[in-house]
Amino acid sequence: MNQPEQLTHDVLARVDRPLLLAPDAVLLPEGPADGHAVVVADGSFQRVGPLQELTRTHPDLDPVPLPGHLLMPGFVDAHHHLTQSFGAALAFGEPSEIFRRVWVPLEGALDEEAAYVAAKLAALEALRGGFTTVADAGTRADVDVDVVAGAARDAGIRCVLGLVRNDADGADQVDPEGAEKHLARYAGDPLIHASLAVSIPEAATEETLRRTARLAAEAGAVLQIHVNEHLAGVERSLVRHGLRPLEHLHGLGVLGPHLLAAHATLLTPRELTLLADTGTAVSYNPVASAWKGNAVAPATAMAERGIRFGLGTDGTRGDGFRLADAAEFAQRLAYGLATGDSSCGAGWTWLEHATRGGADAVGLAPRTGTIAEGLAADFLLVDTTTPELALSWDLPWELVRRGNRDQITAVFVAGRLRLWEGRPVDWDGAGLVRRAAELARTAVGGAAITRVHPTSTAARAERTARAVRSAR
């Protein structure tokens, strides 16, 4: 067997022949399996099983030992906005519905280069955080959506790419054939998977909502809609329709396995039943709820009732381990402490929904999210010799509570090494960050962004000034 020092960029980056990877353990659906290995070829897992068995059945392959490493599925970000990365830090301390005050004007200020760089920057952050798939809910930038596809493809991340179909009140009129063209455009693309999107139910006419849902269902694609996220949106729907947003969509026939409802933080028991009965999926976005939301989605209740859901960042921060931790922690604070639920779904629940459950929610369960034969080789190599993970008693819990992106040695998407120790292996990540910093200053400076609160530094200065005035 090869020696441990062969764990190098060069060995893992080769694509000319299959790889037989032999980590200490492989994270399978049933749990960590010690002494297991995988054969990666043609972008997928050709074999998964005990190392001894694979070395016997593949005598032509030299095992690549990965001592001190766990091979696990890549994280799936079930809700992102790739072209919003220039303003990610503008969401701090802001009240809800910041899309009206920040995201719409910011994305409207992006030209083609800025949109590409913003999307690629977001993809880089996601890869660094262990995400191998992101679901982009559609850009409002006035560019061809293929700009976003190109950025994701060039970065090397798998992307469920939404095309926004807003047409209410005569705004943003959409090409009637645009949805069909978009769904056909990426057929056969190894990394880009077409999706349709409506920003919020009130942003599209009822006919467009019905038609878009029907097209998505017929094409086997996902329709992404922000649903029941903010109290103001729920109240507007009650005033206009006499129904909450999710109930309104149900009345239009929009709910179903094709729908990915983003956020879904404000749910009644009836709405939970609607989700369960229709097979609708949810993106549970705990960090976004904490940063600029009204409530925390009842994810433990969803898990108990068999509602399909994944975990999403909503562009807040691209760290899969911190997202899984936030998912559990938010449930503990919002529901567990009040009921004495000390488990809150246990560590495995959140790993499941950050990987396989997320892949299912975004419509890619037959393709990714699990270490299994025939699925895409989208995976991470995680260093388990760090102080946080070396003393292991319950690895799923430890990955949720003590894992972090610094422990990710390598990120693979579609069988190719994309990141090594946090850096892209075949493109200039540092150069992209420098260019993004330049373009972001221009875009943010030229956008009609309205922030309710000042920056933390300005807020502190104002507080100090008030104290000085009061002391006089």
Short mmCIF file of C-alpha atoms in Angstrom, two decimals:
data_model
loop_
_atom_site.label_atom_id
_atom_site.label_comp_id
_atom_site.label_asym_id
_atom_site.label_seq_id
_atom_site.Cartn_x
_atom_site.Cartn_y
_atom_site.Cartn_z
CA MET A 1 0.00 0.00 0.00
CA ASN A 2 1.17 3.54 -0.69
CA GLN A 3 2.66 5.48 2.21
CA PRO A 4 0.75 8.24 4.04
CA GLU A 5 2.92 10.95 2.53
CA GLN A 6 1.13 10.33 -0.76
CA LEU A 7 -1.82 12.38 0.56
CA THR A 8 -0.93 15.28 -1.68
CA HIS A 9 -2.60 17.60 -4.11
CA ASP A 10 -0.99 15.82 -7.05
CA VAL A 11 -2.24 12.37 -6.10
CA LEU A 12 -5.82 13.46 -5.46
CA ALA A 13 -6.04 15.75 -8.48
CA ARG A 14 -5.34 13.10 -11.09
CA VAL A 15 -8.28 12.41 -13.37
CA ASP A 16 -6.65 10.08 -15.88
CA ARG A 17 -7.58 6.92 -13.99
CA PRO A 18 -9.86 5.74 -11.16
CA LEU A 19 -8.96 6.52 -7.56
CA LEU A 20 -9.22 3.99 -4.76
CA LEU A 21 -9.43 6.16 -1.65
CA ALA A 22 -8.85 4.56 1.75
CA PRO A 23 -9.71 6.93 4.62
CA ASP A 24 -10.01 5.90 8.23
CA ALA A 25 -13.81 5.96 7.89
CA VAL A 26 -16.57 6.70 5.39
CA LEU A 27 -19.77 8.43 6.48
CA LEU A 28 -22.55 6.23 5.11
CA PRO A 29 -26.31 6.76 5.50
CA GLU A 30 -26.34 4.36 8.46
CA GLY A 31 -23.35 6.03 10.14
CA PRO A 32 -19.54 6.13 10.08
CA ALA A 33 -18.00 2.93 8.69
CA ASP A 34 -14.41 2.23 9.75
CA GLY A 35 -12.10 0.55 7.28
CA HIS A 36 -14.24 1.39 4.27
CA ALA A 37 -13.03 2.74 0.94
CA VAL A 38 -14.42 4.14 -2.30
CA VAL A 39 -13.52 3.85 -5.96
CA VAL A 40 -14.02 7.14 -7.83
CA ALA A 41 -14.15 7.10 -11.62
CA ASP A 42 -15.89 9.11 -14.33
CA GLY A 43 -17.22 11.58 -11.78
CA SER A 44 -19.06 9.10 -9.61
CA PHE A 45 -18.64 6.48 -6.89
CA GLN A 46 -18.07 3.24 -8.77
CA ARG A 47 -17.74 1.15 -5.61
CA VAL A 48 -18.19 1.67 -1.88
CA GLY A 49 -17.28 -1.01 0.62
CA PRO A 50 -14.69 -2.53 2.96
CA LEU A 51 -11.14 -1.72 1.89
CA GLN A 52 -10.09 -5.36 1.80
CA GLU A 53 -12.93 -6.20 -0.55
CA LEU A 54 -12.19 -3.31 -2.91
CA THR A 55 -8.47 -4.05 -3.06
CA ARG A 56 -9.34 -7.65 -3.97
CA THR A 57 -11.83 -6.67 -6.68
CA HIS A 58 -9.64 -3.86 -8.05
CA PRO A 59 -6.11 -5.31 -8.10
CA ASP A 60 -5.10 -2.79 -10.78
CA LEU A 61 -5.62 0.17 -8.42
CA ASP A 62 -3.15 1.24 -5.77
CA PRO A 63 -5.07 2.36 -2.68
CA VAL A 64 -4.45 5.96 -1.68
CA PRO A 65 -4.31 5.91 2.13
CA LEU A 66 -5.94 8.86 3.86
CA PRO A 67 -4.87 8.42 7.48
CA GLY A 68 -6.65 10.56 10.03
CA HIS A 69 -9.44 11.46 7.60
CA LEU A 70 -13.16 10.94 7.28
CA LEU A 71 -14.68 10.79 3.81
CA MET A 72 -18.17 12.28 4.03
CA PRO A 73 -20.81 13.67 1.64
CA GLY A 74 -20.46 17.30 0.68
CA PHE A 75 -22.95 19.69 2.21
CA VAL A 76 -25.93 20.89 0.18
CA ASP A 77 -26.93 24.54 0.53
CA ALA A 78 -30.67 24.39 -0.12
CA HIS A 79 -31.10 28.15 -0.44
CA HIS A 80 -28.60 30.71 -1.73
CA HIS A 81 -28.43 33.94 -3.71
CA LEU A 82 -25.03 33.84 -5.39
CA THR A 83 -25.11 37.36 -6.80
CA GLN A 84 -25.71 38.91 -3.38
CA SER A 85 -22.24 38.15 -2.02
CA PHE A 86 -21.04 41.76 -2.30
CA GLY A 87 -23.60 42.76 0.33
CA ALA A 88 -23.54 39.80 2.69
CA ALA A 89 -22.29 41.96 5.56
CA LEU A 90 -25.05 44.52 4.99
CA ALA A 91 -27.60 42.18 6.60
CA PHE A 92 -26.16 42.50 10.09
CA GLY A 93 -28.56 43.99 12.64
CA GLU A 94 -31.27 44.77 10.10
CA PRO A 95 -35.02 44.18 10.52
CA SER A 96 -36.88 41.78 8.26
CA GLU A 97 -37.63 42.12 4.54
CA ILE A 98 -34.20 43.48 3.71
CA PHE A 99 -34.68 42.27 0.14
CA ARG A 100 -36.65 45.46 -0.47
CA ARG A 101 -33.99 47.78 0.98
CA VAL A 102 -30.75 45.94 0.17
CA TRP A 103 -30.88 43.04 -2.28
CA VAL A 104 -33.08 44.47 -5.03
CA PRO A 105 -31.05 47.70 -5.35
CA LEU A 106 -27.72 45.91 -4.97
CA GLU A 107 -28.37 43.29 -7.64
CA GLY A 108 -29.79 46.01 -9.86
CA ALA A 109 -26.40 47.75 -9.74
CA LEU A 110 -24.46 44.71 -11.05
CA ASP A 111 -23.20 44.60 -14.60
CA GLU A 112 -22.17 41.34 -16.24
CA GLU A 113 -18.65 41.24 -14.80
CA ALA A 114 -19.81 42.17 -11.31
CA ALA A 115 -22.56 39.53 -11.38
CA TYR A 116 -20.07 36.88 -12.52
CA VAL A 117 -17.49 37.80 -9.90
CA ALA A 118 -20.09 38.04 -7.13
CA ALA A 119 -21.45 34.60 -7.99
CA LYS A 120 -18.02 33.03 -8.25
CA LEU A 121 -17.00 34.62 -4.93
CA ALA A 122 -20.07 33.08 -3.28
CA ALA A 123 -19.25 29.72 -4.86
CA LEU A 124 -15.70 29.90 -3.55
CA GLU A 125 -16.93 30.63 -0.03
CA ALA A 126 -19.38 27.74 -0.29
CA LEU A 127 -16.68 25.32 -1.44
CA ARG A 128 -14.40 26.46 1.38
CA GLY A 129 -17.22 25.67 3.77
CA GLY A 130 -17.70 22.15 2.44
CA PHE A 131 -20.70 22.77 0.20
CA THR A 132 -20.55 20.79 -3.01
CA THR A 133 -24.05 21.87 -4.15
CA VAL A 134 -25.86 25.19 -3.89
CA ALA A 135 -29.44 26.02 -4.86
CA ASP A 136 -29.51 29.54 -6.27
CA ALA A 137 -32.99 31.07 -5.97
CA GLY A 138 -32.50 33.39 -8.93
CA THR A 139 -30.80 36.71 -9.50
CA ARG A 140 -32.41 40.10 -9.98
CA ALA A 141 -29.32 41.40 -11.79
CA ASP A 142 -30.07 42.51 -15.33
CA VAL A 143 -27.85 39.87 -16.92
CA ASP A 144 -28.34 36.56 -18.66
CA VAL A 145 -28.68 33.90 -15.95
CA ASP A 146 -26.00 31.96 -17.82
CA VAL A 147 -23.51 34.41 -16.28
CA VAL A 148 -24.31 32.83 -12.91
CA ALA A 149 -24.12 29.35 -14.42
CA GLY A 150 -20.70 30.15 -15.85
CA ALA A 151 -19.44 31.39 -12.49
CA ALA A 152 -20.61 28.25 -10.69
CA ARG A 153 -19.21 26.00 -13.40
CA ASP A 154 -15.86 27.80 -13.42
CA ALA A 155 -15.64 27.60 -9.63
CA GLY A 156 -16.39 23.88 -9.79
CA ILE A 157 -19.55 23.72 -7.67
CA ARG A 158 -22.82 21.96 -8.46
CA CYS A 159 -25.66 24.47 -8.82
CA VAL A 160 -29.44 24.24 -8.96
CA LEU A 161 -29.97 27.44 -10.92
CA GLY A 162 -33.23 29.34 -10.59
CA LEU A 163 -34.75 31.61 -13.22
CA VAL A 164 -36.97 34.28 -11.64
CA ARG A 165 -40.50 34.48 -13.10
CA ASN A 166 -41.92 37.54 -11.30
CA ASP A 167 -44.63 39.37 -13.25
CA ALA A 168 -47.09 40.88 -10.77
CA ASP A 169 -48.28 44.48 -11.11
CA GLY A 170 -46.74 44.74 -14.56
CA ALA A 171 -43.19 44.64 -13.18
CA ASP A 172 -40.45 42.46 -14.59
CA GLN A 173 -42.60 41.04 -17.36
CA VAL A 174 -41.31 37.62 -18.30
CA ASP A 175 -40.88 35.94 -21.66
CA PRO A 176 -43.73 33.39 -21.89
CA GLU A 177 -41.32 30.86 -23.37
CA GLY A 178 -38.42 31.74 -21.12
CA ALA A 179 -39.11 29.02 -18.56
CA GLU A 180 -39.11 26.24 -21.15
CA LYS A 181 -35.92 27.60 -22.71
CA HIS A 182 -34.23 27.74 -19.32
CA LEU A 183 -35.27 24.20 -18.39
CA ALA A 184 -33.88 22.89 -21.70
CA ARG A 185 -30.73 25.01 -21.66
CA TYR A 186 -28.78 22.92 -19.14
CA ALA A 187 -29.96 19.46 -20.09
CA GLY A 188 -26.96 17.20 -19.78
CA ASP A 189 -24.79 19.78 -18.05
CA PRO A 190 -22.69 17.93 -15.43
CA LEU A 191 -22.87 20.73 -12.83
CA ILE A 192 -25.80 23.05 -13.65
CA HIS A 193 -29.38 21.92 -12.99
CA ALA A 194 -32.18 24.20 -14.16
CA SER A 195 -34.79 25.42 -11.71
CA LEU A 196 -37.59 28.00 -11.77
CA ALA A 197 -38.20 30.64 -9.12
CA VAL A 198 -40.66 33.24 -7.90
CA SER A 199 -39.32 35.65 -5.32
CA ILE A 200 -42.44 35.61 -3.10
CA PRO A 201 -46.01 34.55 -3.93
CA GLU A 202 -47.18 38.14 -4.27
CA ALA A 203 -44.49 38.84 -6.91
CA ALA A 204 -46.22 36.74 -9.56
CA THR A 205 -49.73 36.60 -10.95
CA GLU A 206 -51.85 33.61 -10.07
CA GLU A 207 -51.67 32.36 -13.64
CA THR A 208 -47.87 32.56 -13.63
CA LEU A 209 -47.71 30.73 -10.31
CA ARG A 210 -49.92 27.93 -11.65
CA ARG A 211 -48.11 27.69 -14.98
CA THR A 212 -44.63 27.81 -13.47
CA ALA A 213 -45.50 25.09 -10.96
CA ARG A 214 -46.90 22.93 -13.74
CA LEU A 215 -43.80 23.39 -15.90
CA ALA A 216 -41.48 22.53 -13.02
CA ALA A 217 -43.46 19.42 -12.13
CA GLU A 218 -43.57 18.21 -15.74
CA ALA A 219 -39.83 18.78 -16.20
CA GLY A 220 -38.84 17.15 -12.91
CA ALA A 221 -37.35 20.47 -11.83
CA VAL A 222 -37.65 22.44 -8.61
CA LEU A 223 -39.67 25.64 -8.20
CA GLN A 224 -38.16 27.88 -5.52
CA ILE A 225 -40.36 30.40 -3.67
CA HIS A 226 -39.78 32.34 -0.44
CA VAL A 227 -42.82 31.39 1.64
CA ASN A 228 -44.07 32.47 5.10
CA GLU A 229 -40.72 34.05 5.91
CA HIS A 230 -41.75 37.43 7.35
CA LEU A 231 -44.74 38.53 9.38
CA ALA A 232 -45.37 41.47 7.04
CA GLY A 233 -45.68 39.12 4.05
CA VAL A 234 -48.08 36.83 5.90
CA GLU A 235 -50.26 39.79 6.85
CA ARG A 236 -50.31 41.19 3.32
CA SER A 237 -51.47 37.81 2.05
CA LEU A 238 -54.23 37.64 4.67
CA VAL A 239 -55.44 41.10 3.69
CA ARG A 240 -55.33 40.37 -0.06
CA HIS A 241 -56.49 36.75 -0.19
CA GLY A 242 -57.85 35.88 3.22
CA LEU A 243 -55.20 33.17 3.27
CA ARG A 244 -51.65 32.85 4.48
CA PRO A 245 -49.03 32.58 1.68
CA LEU A 246 -48.63 28.81 1.93
CA GLU A 247 -52.39 28.33 2.04
CA HIS A 248 -52.75 30.60 -0.99
CA LEU A 249 -50.21 28.56 -2.95
CA HIS A 250 -52.03 25.38 -1.97
CA GLY A 251 -55.30 26.81 -3.29
CA LEU A 252 -53.58 27.51 -6.61
CA GLY A 253 -52.24 23.96 -6.86
CA VAL A 254 -48.62 25.07 -6.47
CA LEU A 255 -47.67 22.81 -3.56
CA GLY A 256 -46.14 19.43 -4.32
CA PRO A 257 -42.83 17.52 -4.53
CA HIS A 258 -41.57 20.02 -7.11
CA LEU A 259 -41.84 23.00 -4.73
CA LEU A 260 -38.97 24.15 -2.52
CA ALA A 261 -40.40 26.58 0.02
CA ALA A 262 -37.60 28.79 1.31
CA HIS A 263 -37.63 29.70 5.00
CA ALA A 264 -41.20 28.66 6.01
CA THR A 265 -40.58 30.11 9.46
CA LEU A 266 -44.17 31.09 10.28
CA LEU A 267 -46.19 27.90 10.02
CA THR A 268 -49.47 26.91 11.61
CA PRO A 269 -50.27 23.26 12.42
CA ARG A 270 -52.52 23.23 9.36
CA GLU A 271 -49.67 24.42 7.15
CA LEU A 272 -47.40 21.70 8.52
CA THR A 273 -50.07 19.21 7.52
CA LEU A 274 -50.25 20.74 4.03
CA LEU A 275 -46.48 20.35 3.63
CA ALA A 276 -46.57 16.76 4.79
CA ASP A 277 -49.58 15.77 2.70
CA THR A 278 -48.30 17.34 -0.54
CA GLY A 279 -44.66 16.26 -0.26
CA THR A 280 -43.50 19.87 -0.52
CA ALA A 281 -39.90 20.50 0.51
CA VAL A 282 -38.58 23.28 2.73
CA SER A 283 -35.25 25.02 3.03
CA TYR A 284 -34.65 25.59 6.75
CA ASN A 285 -32.35 28.62 7.00
CA PRO A 286 -31.46 29.08 10.69
CA VAL A 287 -28.71 31.67 10.33
CA ALA A 288 -30.89 33.85 8.10
CA SER A 289 -33.65 33.61 10.70
CA ALA A 290 -31.28 34.84 13.38
CA TRP A 291 -29.84 37.64 11.27
CA LYS A 292 -32.97 39.15 9.73
CA GLY A 293 -36.05 37.02 10.29
CA ASN A 294 -39.19 36.86 12.38
CA ALA A 295 -39.08 33.29 13.63
CA VAL A 296 -37.29 29.93 13.51
CA ALA A 297 -38.80 27.26 11.28
CA PRO A 298 -40.11 24.29 13.33
CA ALA A 299 -37.60 21.87 11.84
CA THR A 300 -37.77 19.25 14.59
CA ALA A 301 -41.53 19.10 14.07
CA MET A 302 -40.94 18.80 10.32
CA ALA A 303 -38.54 15.92 10.88
CA GLU A 304 -41.03 14.17 13.14
CA ARG A 305 -43.82 14.53 10.58
CA GLY A 306 -41.70 13.38 7.65
CA ILE A 307 -41.65 16.75 5.91
CA ARG A 308 -38.81 16.98 3.41
CA PHE A 309 -36.29 19.68 4.21
CA GLY A 310 -32.70 20.74 3.70
CA LEU A 311 -30.54 23.40 5.29
CA GLY A 312 -29.81 26.69 3.55
CA THR A 313 -27.50 29.62 4.19
CA ASP A 314 -29.50 32.27 2.31
CA GLY A 315 -26.08 33.72 1.50
CA THR A 316 -25.30 34.51 5.15
CA ARG A 317 -22.08 32.53 5.54
CA GLY A 318 -20.76 29.59 3.61
CA ASP A 319 -19.74 27.11 6.31
CA GLY A 320 -21.54 23.77 6.31
CA PHE A 321 -20.45 22.75 9.79
CA ARG A 322 -21.54 26.06 11.31
CA LEU A 323 -24.85 25.76 9.44
CA ALA A 324 -25.52 22.31 10.89
CA ASP A 325 -24.62 23.60 14.34
CA ALA A 326 -26.94 26.60 13.91
CA ALA A 327 -29.74 24.30 12.72
CA GLU A 328 -29.60 22.28 15.92
CA PHE A 329 -28.90 25.24 18.19
CA ALA A 330 -31.81 27.28 16.87
CA GLN A 331 -34.19 24.39 17.53
CA ARG A 332 -32.80 24.02 21.03
CA LEU A 333 -33.31 27.70 21.84
CA ALA A 334 -36.69 28.11 20.11
CA TYR A 335 -38.30 24.83 21.11
CA GLY A 336 -36.08 22.39 22.99
CA LEU A 337 -35.44 24.40 26.15
CA ALA A 338 -39.11 25.14 26.63
CA THR A 339 -40.09 21.48 26.31
CA GLY A 340 -37.12 19.83 27.99
CA ASP A 341 -36.01 18.23 24.72
CA SER A 342 -32.31 17.77 25.41
CA SER A 343 -31.68 15.86 22.18
CA CYS A 344 -33.36 18.12 19.61
CA GLY A 345 -33.12 15.49 16.93
CA ALA A 346 -29.59 14.39 17.85
CA GLY A 347 -26.53 15.14 15.75
CA TRP A 348 -27.43 12.75 12.98
CA THR A 349 -30.67 14.58 12.13
CA TRP A 350 -28.79 17.73 11.19
CA LEU A 351 -26.06 15.94 9.25
CA GLU A 352 -28.77 14.07 7.37
CA HIS A 353 -30.62 17.22 6.38
CA ALA A 354 -27.39 19.07 5.57
CA THR A 355 -26.45 16.37 3.04
CA ARG A 356 -28.89 13.74 1.81
CA GLY A 357 -32.00 15.62 2.94
CA GLY A 358 -30.74 18.76 1.25
CA ALA A 359 -30.10 16.90 -1.99
CA ASP A 360 -33.65 15.57 -1.86
CA ALA A 361 -35.10 19.03 -1.16
CA VAL A 362 -33.36 20.58 -4.19
CA GLY A 363 -34.35 17.72 -6.49
CA LEU A 364 -30.98 15.99 -6.71
CA ALA A 365 -31.43 12.92 -4.49
CA PRO A 366 -30.86 10.55 -7.45
CA ARG A 367 -27.58 12.31 -8.16
CA THR A 368 -25.82 13.44 -4.97
CA GLY A 369 -25.95 13.85 -1.19
CA THR A 370 -24.87 10.33 -0.21
CA ILE A 371 -21.76 8.18 -0.44
CA ALA A 372 -23.27 5.42 -2.55
CA GLU A 373 -22.46 3.54 -5.71
CA GLY A 374 -23.66 5.29 -8.85
CA LEU A 375 -24.04 8.72 -7.29
CA ALA A 376 -21.85 11.71 -8.11
CA ALA A 377 -18.57 11.78 -6.22
CA ASP A 378 -19.32 14.99 -4.31
CA PHE A 379 -17.47 14.60 -1.04
CA LEU A 380 -15.15 16.02 1.60
CA LEU A 381 -12.02 14.75 3.28
CA VAL A 382 -12.20 15.90 6.90
CA ASP A 383 -9.19 15.85 9.19
CA THR A 384 -10.21 13.99 12.34
CA THR A 385 -6.85 14.39 14.10
CA THR A 386 -7.60 17.94 15.20
CA PRO A 387 -8.17 18.72 18.90
CA GLU A 388 -11.88 19.16 18.17
CA LEU A 389 -12.41 15.70 16.66
CA ALA A 390 -9.54 13.47 17.77
CA LEU A 391 -11.21 12.26 20.98
CA SER A 392 -14.25 10.80 19.29
CA TRP A 393 -17.17 9.24 21.15
CA ASP A 394 -20.09 10.15 18.87
CA LEU A 395 -18.85 11.35 15.50
CA PRO A 396 -22.17 12.69 14.10
CA TRP A 397 -22.68 14.88 17.15
CA GLU A 398 -19.03 15.97 17.07
CA LEU A 399 -19.24 17.00 13.43
CA VAL A 400 -22.29 19.13 14.22
CA ARG A 401 -21.04 20.68 17.44
CA ARG A 402 -17.26 20.76 16.95
CA GLY A 403 -16.65 20.55 13.22
CA ASN A 404 -15.51 23.59 11.26
CA ARG A 405 -14.27 24.35 7.77
CA ASP A 406 -10.64 24.52 8.88
CA GLN A 407 -10.79 20.74 9.25
CA ILE A 408 -11.66 20.20 5.57
CA THR A 409 -8.55 19.05 3.73
CA ALA A 410 -10.12 18.49 0.32
CA VAL A 411 -13.39 19.14 -1.52
CA PHE A 412 -14.41 17.01 -4.51
CA VAL A 413 -17.29 17.73 -6.89
CA ALA A 414 -18.20 15.30 -9.66
CA GLY A 415 -15.11 13.28 -8.86
CA ARG A 416 -12.67 16.16 -9.32
CA LEU A 417 -10.59 17.80 -6.64
CA ARG A 418 -11.80 21.39 -6.46
CA LEU A 419 -10.24 22.71 -3.25
CA TRP A 420 -7.13 21.67 -1.38
CA GLU A 421 -6.71 23.08 2.13
CA GLY A 422 -9.16 25.87 1.37
CA ARG A 423 -7.72 26.98 -1.97
CA PRO A 424 -8.85 26.23 -5.54
CA VAL A 425 -6.55 23.82 -7.30
CA ASP A 426 -6.95 25.08 -10.87
CA TRP A 427 -7.80 28.79 -10.67
CA ASP A 428 -6.68 31.89 -8.79
CA GLY A 429 -8.88 32.26 -5.73
CA ALA A 430 -6.88 35.12 -4.23
CA GLY A 431 -7.06 37.06 -7.49
CA LEU A 432 -10.84 36.63 -7.57
CA VAL A 433 -11.16 37.99 -4.02
CA ARG A 434 -9.10 41.05 -4.93
CA ARG A 435 -11.24 41.76 -7.97
CA ALA A 436 -14.42 41.23 -5.97
CA ALA A 437 -13.29 43.80 -3.41
CA GLU A 438 -12.78 46.34 -6.20
CA LEU A 439 -16.11 45.69 -7.90
CA ALA A 440 -18.04 45.56 -4.63
CA ARG A 441 -17.01 49.08 -3.69
CA THR A 442 -18.41 50.38 -6.97
CA ALA A 443 -21.61 48.31 -6.86
CA VAL A 444 -22.52 49.02 -3.25
CA GLY A 445 -21.58 52.67 -3.61
CA GLY A 446 -23.81 53.06 -6.66
CA ALA A 447 -26.83 51.16 -5.34
CA ALA A 448 -29.75 52.87 -3.61
CA ILE A 449 -29.35 50.71 -0.51
CA THR A 450 -31.24 51.73 2.63
CA ARG A 451 -30.03 50.44 5.98
CA VAL A 452 -32.12 50.98 9.10
CA HIS A 453 -29.19 50.71 11.49
CA PRO A 454 -25.72 52.23 11.21
CA THR A 455 -22.60 50.10 11.19
CA SER A 456 -21.46 48.77 14.55
CA THR A 457 -18.59 51.28 14.66
CA ALA A 458 -20.92 54.18 13.88
CA ALA A 459 -23.45 52.92 16.43
CA ARG A 460 -20.78 52.83 19.11
CA ALA A 461 -19.65 56.34 18.22
CA GLU A 462 -23.23 57.59 18.45
CA ARG A 463 -23.65 55.94 21.83
CA THR A 464 -20.43 57.50 23.08
CA ALA A 465 -21.53 60.90 21.79
CA ARG A 466 -24.87 60.58 23.57
CA ALA A 467 -23.12 59.65 26.81
CA VAL A 468 -20.85 62.68 26.55
CA ARG A 469 -23.82 64.97 25.91
CA SER A 470 -25.71 63.52 28.85
CA ALA A 471 -22.72 64.04 31.15
CA ARG A 472 -22.57 67.75 30.41
#
